[in-house]
Coordinates of C-alpha atoms in Angstrom, one line a residue:
X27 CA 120.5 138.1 117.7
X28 CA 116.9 139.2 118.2
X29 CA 114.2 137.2 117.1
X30 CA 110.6 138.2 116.8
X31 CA 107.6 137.1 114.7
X32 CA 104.4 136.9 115.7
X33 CA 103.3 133.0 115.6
X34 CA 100.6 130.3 116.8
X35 CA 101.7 128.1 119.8
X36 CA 100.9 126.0 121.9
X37 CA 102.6 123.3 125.0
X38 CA 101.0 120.3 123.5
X39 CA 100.2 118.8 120.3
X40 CA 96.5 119.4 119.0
X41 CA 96.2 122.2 122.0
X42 CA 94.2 125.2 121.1
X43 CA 96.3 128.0 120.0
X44 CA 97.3 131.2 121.3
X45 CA 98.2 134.1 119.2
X46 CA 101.6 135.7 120.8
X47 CA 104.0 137.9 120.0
X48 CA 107.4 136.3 120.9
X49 CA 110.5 138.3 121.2
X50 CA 113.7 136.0 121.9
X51 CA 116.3 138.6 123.9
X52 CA 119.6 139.6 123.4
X53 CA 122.4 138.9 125.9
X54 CA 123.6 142.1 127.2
X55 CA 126.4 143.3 124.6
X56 CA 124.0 143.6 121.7
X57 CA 121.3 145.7 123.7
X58 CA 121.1 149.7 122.5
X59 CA 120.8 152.1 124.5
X60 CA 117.3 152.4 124.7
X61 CA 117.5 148.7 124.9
X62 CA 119.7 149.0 128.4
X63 CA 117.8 151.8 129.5
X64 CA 114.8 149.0 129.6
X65 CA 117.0 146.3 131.0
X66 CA 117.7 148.7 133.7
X67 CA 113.9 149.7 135.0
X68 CA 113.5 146.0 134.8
X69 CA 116.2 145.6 137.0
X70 CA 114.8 148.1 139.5
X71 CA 111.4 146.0 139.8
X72 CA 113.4 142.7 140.1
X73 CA 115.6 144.4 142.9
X74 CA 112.6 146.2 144.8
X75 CA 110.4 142.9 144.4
X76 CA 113.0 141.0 146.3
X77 CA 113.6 142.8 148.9
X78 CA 109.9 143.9 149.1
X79 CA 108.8 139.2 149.6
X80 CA 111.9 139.1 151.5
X81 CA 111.2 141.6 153.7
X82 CA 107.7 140.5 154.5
X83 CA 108.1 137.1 154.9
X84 CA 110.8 138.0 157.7
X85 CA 108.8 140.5 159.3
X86 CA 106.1 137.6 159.5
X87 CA 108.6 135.1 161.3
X88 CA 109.8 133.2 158.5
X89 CA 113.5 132.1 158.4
X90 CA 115.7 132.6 155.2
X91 CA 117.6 129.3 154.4
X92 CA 120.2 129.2 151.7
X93 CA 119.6 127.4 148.2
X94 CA 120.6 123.7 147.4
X95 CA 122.4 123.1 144.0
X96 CA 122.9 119.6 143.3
X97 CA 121.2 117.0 145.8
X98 CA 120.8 113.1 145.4
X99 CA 117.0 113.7 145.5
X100 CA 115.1 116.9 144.2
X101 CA 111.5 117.1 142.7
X102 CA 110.8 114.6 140.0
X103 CA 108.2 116.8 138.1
X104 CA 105.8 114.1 137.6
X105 CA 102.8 113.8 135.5
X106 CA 104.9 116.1 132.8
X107 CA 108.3 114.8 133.0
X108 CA 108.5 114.4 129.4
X109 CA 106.7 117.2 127.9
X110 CA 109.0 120.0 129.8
X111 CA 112.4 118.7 130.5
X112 CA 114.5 117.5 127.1
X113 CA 117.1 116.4 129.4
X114 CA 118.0 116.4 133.8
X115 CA 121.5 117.3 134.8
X116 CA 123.2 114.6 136.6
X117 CA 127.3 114.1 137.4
X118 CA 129.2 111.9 140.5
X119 CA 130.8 113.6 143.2
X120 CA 132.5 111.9 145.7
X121 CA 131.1 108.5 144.5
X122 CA 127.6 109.3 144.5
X123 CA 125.2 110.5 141.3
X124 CA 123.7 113.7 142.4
X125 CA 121.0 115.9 140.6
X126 CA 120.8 119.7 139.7
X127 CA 118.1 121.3 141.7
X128 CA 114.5 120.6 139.2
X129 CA 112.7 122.1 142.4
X130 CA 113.6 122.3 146.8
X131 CA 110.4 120.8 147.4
X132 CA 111.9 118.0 149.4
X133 CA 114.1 119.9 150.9
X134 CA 111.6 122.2 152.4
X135 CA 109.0 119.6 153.0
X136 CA 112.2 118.1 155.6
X137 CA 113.4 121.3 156.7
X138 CA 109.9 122.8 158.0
X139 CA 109.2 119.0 159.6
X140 CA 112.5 119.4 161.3
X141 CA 113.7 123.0 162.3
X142 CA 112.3 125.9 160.6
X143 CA 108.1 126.0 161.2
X144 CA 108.3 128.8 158.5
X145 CA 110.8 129.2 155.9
X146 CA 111.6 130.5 152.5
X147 CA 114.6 130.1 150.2
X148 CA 114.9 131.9 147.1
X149 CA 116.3 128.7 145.2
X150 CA 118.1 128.5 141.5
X151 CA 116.0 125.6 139.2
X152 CA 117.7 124.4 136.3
X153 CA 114.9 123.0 134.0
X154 CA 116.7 121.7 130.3
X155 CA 113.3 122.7 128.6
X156 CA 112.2 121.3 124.8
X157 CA 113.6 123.9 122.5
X158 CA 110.2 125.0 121.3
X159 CA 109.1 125.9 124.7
X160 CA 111.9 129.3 123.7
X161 CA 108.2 130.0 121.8
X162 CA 106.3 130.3 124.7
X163 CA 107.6 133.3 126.2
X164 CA 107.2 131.5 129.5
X165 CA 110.2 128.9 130.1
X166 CA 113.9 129.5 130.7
X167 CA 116.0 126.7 131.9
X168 CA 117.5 128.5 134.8
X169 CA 115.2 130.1 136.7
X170 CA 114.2 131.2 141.0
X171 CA 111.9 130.1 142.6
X172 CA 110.9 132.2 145.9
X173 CA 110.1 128.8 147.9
X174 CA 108.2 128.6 151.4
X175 CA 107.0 126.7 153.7
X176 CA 104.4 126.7 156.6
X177 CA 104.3 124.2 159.1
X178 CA 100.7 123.3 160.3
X179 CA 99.1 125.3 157.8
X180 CA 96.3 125.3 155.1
X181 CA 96.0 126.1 151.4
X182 CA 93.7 128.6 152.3
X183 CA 96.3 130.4 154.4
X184 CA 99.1 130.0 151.8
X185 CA 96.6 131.7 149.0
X186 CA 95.3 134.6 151.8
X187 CA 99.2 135.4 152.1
X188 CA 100.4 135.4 148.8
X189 CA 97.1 137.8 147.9
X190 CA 98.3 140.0 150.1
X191 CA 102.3 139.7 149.3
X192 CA 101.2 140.5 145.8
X193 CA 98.5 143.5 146.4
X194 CA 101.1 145.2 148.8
X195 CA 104.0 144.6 146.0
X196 CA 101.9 146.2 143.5
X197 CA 100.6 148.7 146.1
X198 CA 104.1 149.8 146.7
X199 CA 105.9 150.1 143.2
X200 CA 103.3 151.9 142.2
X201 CA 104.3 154.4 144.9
X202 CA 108.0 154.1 144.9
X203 CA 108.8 152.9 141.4
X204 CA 106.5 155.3 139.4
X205 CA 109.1 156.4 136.9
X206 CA 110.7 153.1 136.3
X207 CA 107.0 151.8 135.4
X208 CA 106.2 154.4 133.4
X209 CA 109.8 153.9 131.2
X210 CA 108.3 150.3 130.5
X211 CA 104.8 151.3 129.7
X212 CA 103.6 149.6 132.5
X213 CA 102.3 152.8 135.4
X214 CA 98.5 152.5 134.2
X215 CA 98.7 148.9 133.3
X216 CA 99.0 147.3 136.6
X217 CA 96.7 147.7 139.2
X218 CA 96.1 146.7 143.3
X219 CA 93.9 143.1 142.1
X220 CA 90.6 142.9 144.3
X221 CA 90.8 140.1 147.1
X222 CA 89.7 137.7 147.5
X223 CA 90.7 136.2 143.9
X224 CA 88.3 134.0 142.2
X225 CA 89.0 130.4 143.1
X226 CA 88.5 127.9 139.7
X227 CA 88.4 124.3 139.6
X228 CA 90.3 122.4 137.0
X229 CA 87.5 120.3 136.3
X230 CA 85.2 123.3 135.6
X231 CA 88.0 124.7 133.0
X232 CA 88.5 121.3 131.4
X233 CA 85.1 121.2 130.6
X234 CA 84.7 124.4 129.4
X235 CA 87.9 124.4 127.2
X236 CA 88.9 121.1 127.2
X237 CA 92.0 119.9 128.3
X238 CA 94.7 122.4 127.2
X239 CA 92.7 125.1 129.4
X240 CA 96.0 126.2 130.4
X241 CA 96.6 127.7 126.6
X242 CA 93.2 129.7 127.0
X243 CA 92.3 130.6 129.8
X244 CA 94.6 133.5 130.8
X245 CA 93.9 135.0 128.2
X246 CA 90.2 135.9 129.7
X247 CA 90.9 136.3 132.5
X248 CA 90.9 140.5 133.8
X249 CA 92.0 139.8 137.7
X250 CA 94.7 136.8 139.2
X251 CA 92.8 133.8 139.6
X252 CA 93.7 130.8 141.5
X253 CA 92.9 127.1 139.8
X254 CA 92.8 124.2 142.6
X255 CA 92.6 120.0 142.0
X256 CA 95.3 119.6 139.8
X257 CA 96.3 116.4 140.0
X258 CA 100.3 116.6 140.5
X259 CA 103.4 115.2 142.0
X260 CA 103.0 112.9 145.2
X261 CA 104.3 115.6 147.9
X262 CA 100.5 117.4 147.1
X263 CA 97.9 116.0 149.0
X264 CA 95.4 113.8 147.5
X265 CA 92.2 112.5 149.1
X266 CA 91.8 109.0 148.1
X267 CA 88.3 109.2 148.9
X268 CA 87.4 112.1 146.6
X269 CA 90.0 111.7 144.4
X270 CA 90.5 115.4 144.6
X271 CA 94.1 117.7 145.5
X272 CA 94.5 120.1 147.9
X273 CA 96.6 121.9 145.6
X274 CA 96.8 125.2 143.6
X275 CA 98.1 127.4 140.7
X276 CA 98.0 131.3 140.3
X277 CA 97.3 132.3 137.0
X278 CA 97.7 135.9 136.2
X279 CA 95.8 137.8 133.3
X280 CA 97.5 138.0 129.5
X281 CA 100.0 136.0 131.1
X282 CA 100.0 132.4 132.8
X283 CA 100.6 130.1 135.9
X284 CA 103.3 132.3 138.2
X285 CA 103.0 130.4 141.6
X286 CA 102.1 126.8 142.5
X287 CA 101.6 125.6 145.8
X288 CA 99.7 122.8 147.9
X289 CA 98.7 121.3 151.4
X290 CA 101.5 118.1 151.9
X291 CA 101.2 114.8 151.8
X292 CA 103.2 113.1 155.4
X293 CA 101.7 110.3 155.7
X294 CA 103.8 107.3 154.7
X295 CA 101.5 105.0 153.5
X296 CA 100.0 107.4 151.5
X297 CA 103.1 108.7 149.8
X298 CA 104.6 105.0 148.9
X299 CA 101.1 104.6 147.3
X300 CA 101.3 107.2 145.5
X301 CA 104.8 106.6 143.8
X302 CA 104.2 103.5 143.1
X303 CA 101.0 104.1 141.1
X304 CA 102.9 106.8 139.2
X305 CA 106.0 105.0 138.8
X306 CA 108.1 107.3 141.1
X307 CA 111.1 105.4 141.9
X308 CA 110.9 105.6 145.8
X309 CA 115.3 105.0 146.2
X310 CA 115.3 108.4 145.2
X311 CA 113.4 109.5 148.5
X312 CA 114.6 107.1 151.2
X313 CA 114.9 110.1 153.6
X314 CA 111.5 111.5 153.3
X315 CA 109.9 108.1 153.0
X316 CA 112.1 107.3 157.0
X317 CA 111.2 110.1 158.4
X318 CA 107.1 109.5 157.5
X319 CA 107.7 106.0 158.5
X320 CA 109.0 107.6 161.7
X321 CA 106.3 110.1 162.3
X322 CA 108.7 112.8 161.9
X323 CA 107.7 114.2 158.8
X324 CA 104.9 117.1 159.9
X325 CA 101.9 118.4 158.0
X326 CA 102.5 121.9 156.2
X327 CA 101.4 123.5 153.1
X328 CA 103.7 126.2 151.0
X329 CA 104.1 127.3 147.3
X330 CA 106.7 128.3 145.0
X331 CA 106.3 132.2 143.1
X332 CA 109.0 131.9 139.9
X333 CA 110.7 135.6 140.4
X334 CA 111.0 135.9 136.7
X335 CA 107.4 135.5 135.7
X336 CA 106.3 137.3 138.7
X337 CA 108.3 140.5 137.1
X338 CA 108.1 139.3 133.3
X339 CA 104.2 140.1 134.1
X340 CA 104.4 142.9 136.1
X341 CA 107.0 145.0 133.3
X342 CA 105.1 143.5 130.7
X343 CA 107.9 141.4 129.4
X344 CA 107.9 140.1 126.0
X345 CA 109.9 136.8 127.0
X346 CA 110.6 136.1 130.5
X347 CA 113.8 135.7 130.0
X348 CA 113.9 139.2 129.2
X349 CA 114.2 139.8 132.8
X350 CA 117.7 137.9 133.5
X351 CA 120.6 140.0 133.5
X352 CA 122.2 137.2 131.4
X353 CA 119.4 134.9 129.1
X354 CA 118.4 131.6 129.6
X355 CA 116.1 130.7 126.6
X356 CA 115.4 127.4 126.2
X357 CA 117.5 126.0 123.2
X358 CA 119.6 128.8 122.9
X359 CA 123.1 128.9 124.7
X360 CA 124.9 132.6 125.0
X361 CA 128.2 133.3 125.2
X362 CA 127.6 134.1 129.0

């Protein structure tokens, strides 16, 4: 069943609206021909954009680690744990509750500390978003993320090398992927982005749109733009002084946030601080919080790019689910 409408939406209550065309898609065995002959081009760009990051980030030294699934401790999504996820996935194995994978971010944070200085992980999310975010054309509730890590690094350096992962990838499926863009309408659409991109503060945009800037604001936007000081989870580093986050968002234009990233907290004092002003419950990270206590928890900084926004932009998806082989729409639950 296909669903499309054109209709005002928004994340939050009382947010300033968007209007959007939302096409919901159809699992494989209803698609056309025409239809499949689309699924298939978008296929190519989701094929040649993995191996394209992939490549790159092992050419640069990083190490590929394989995904976690279920773990006793994953990301806990804080401040918007209720406005996203209708419901976590928990179960017991071998005596213990264990968690489906929200995000790796603790995985890496231990892992780069540890044994890999630089690593990536493409790593599966499962995300049980509010039905209505189906609407958005932005959420599925399985989704991968293309995770890294840098050990010793900045913000700055984790923005300079996604700006050029993502000039270089558009670059080179312009050159090598020509037909396939032009089947989805996309060949003259996309361009190589100028660099640096413009850098935004969240405080300028909440002043300037108010609070649900995130509804507006890529919608003026002509070139990727990053937005920094959003205050987040505790693993981002906050300066308590300031009150300001090392931490950032890439927004692309017409379409949304596609990666988020941040400098890391490792400090222990600071990260006990932090959960218990937001009411993290700190059992849930007894490993990370040892191995601050213990000093062996290193600075690093790293980011997260979601594969499936990434490509719904660059094929000009209606619905980013659009570009699973197999649907994951928030609400909706396919026969595969």
């Amino acid at each position: 069943m296909t669903i499309s409408f054109i209709r005002l939406f928004s994340l939050e209550p009382n947010s300033t609206m968007l209007r959007a065309v939302v096409t919901l898609p159809k699992p494989l065995e209803q698609l056309s021909e025409e239809e499949l002959k689309r699924k298939r081009a978008i296929s190519k760009v989701m094929t040649y954009t993995l191996r394209y990051l992939t490549s790159e980030l092992v050419e640069r030294g990083f190490e590929w680690l394989l995904p976690v699934v279920l773990s006793r401790s994953t990301d806990p999504l804080w401040p918007d744990p209720g406005a996203s996820i209708e419901k976590r996935i928990e179960v017991e194995i071998y005596g213990y509750t264990v968690r489906a994978m929200l995000s790796m971010i603790v995985h890496k944070m231990v892992a780069c500390s540890l044994a890999y200085p630089k690593l990536f992980v493409l790593s599966p999310n499962i995300r049980i978003e509010r039905r209505e975010r189906a609407w958005t054309g932005l959420h599925a509730y399985e989704f991968t993320q293309l995770d890294f890590e840098i050990r010793e690094a900045s913000s700055e350096q984790v923005r300079d090398l996604i700006e050029e992962l993502l000039c270089g990838l558009i670059s080179s499926l312009r050159r090598d992927l020509r037909e396939e863009l032009k089947t989805l309408g996309r060949y003259r659409a996309i361009k190589v982005p100028e660099r640096p991109f413009r850098i935004y503060d969240r405080e300028e945009l909440e002043a300037k749109y108010g609070k649900q800037w995130e509804t507006v604001f890529p919608a003026e936007l002509k070139e990727p733009a990053w937005v920094v000081n959003l205050p987040r989870e505790f693993y981002d580093y906050e300066d308590f002084e300031t009150g300001r986050w090392d931490n950032f968002d890439l927004y692309l234009p017409g379409f949304g946030e596609v990666v988020s990233g941040a400098r890391r907290e490792w400090e222990y004092h600071k990260m006990v601080k932090k959960m218990e002003r937001d009411g993290v419950r700190k059992e849930n990270y007894r490993l990370l919080l040892k191995l601050a206590r213990e000093d062996r928890l290193k600075p690093s900084a790293g980011a997260g790019i979601g594969m499936e926004r990434l490509v719904a932009w660059l094929v000009g998806a209606r619905h980013v689910a659009e570009t699973q082989p197999f649907p994951r729409v928030p609400g909706v639950v396919y026969e595969l």
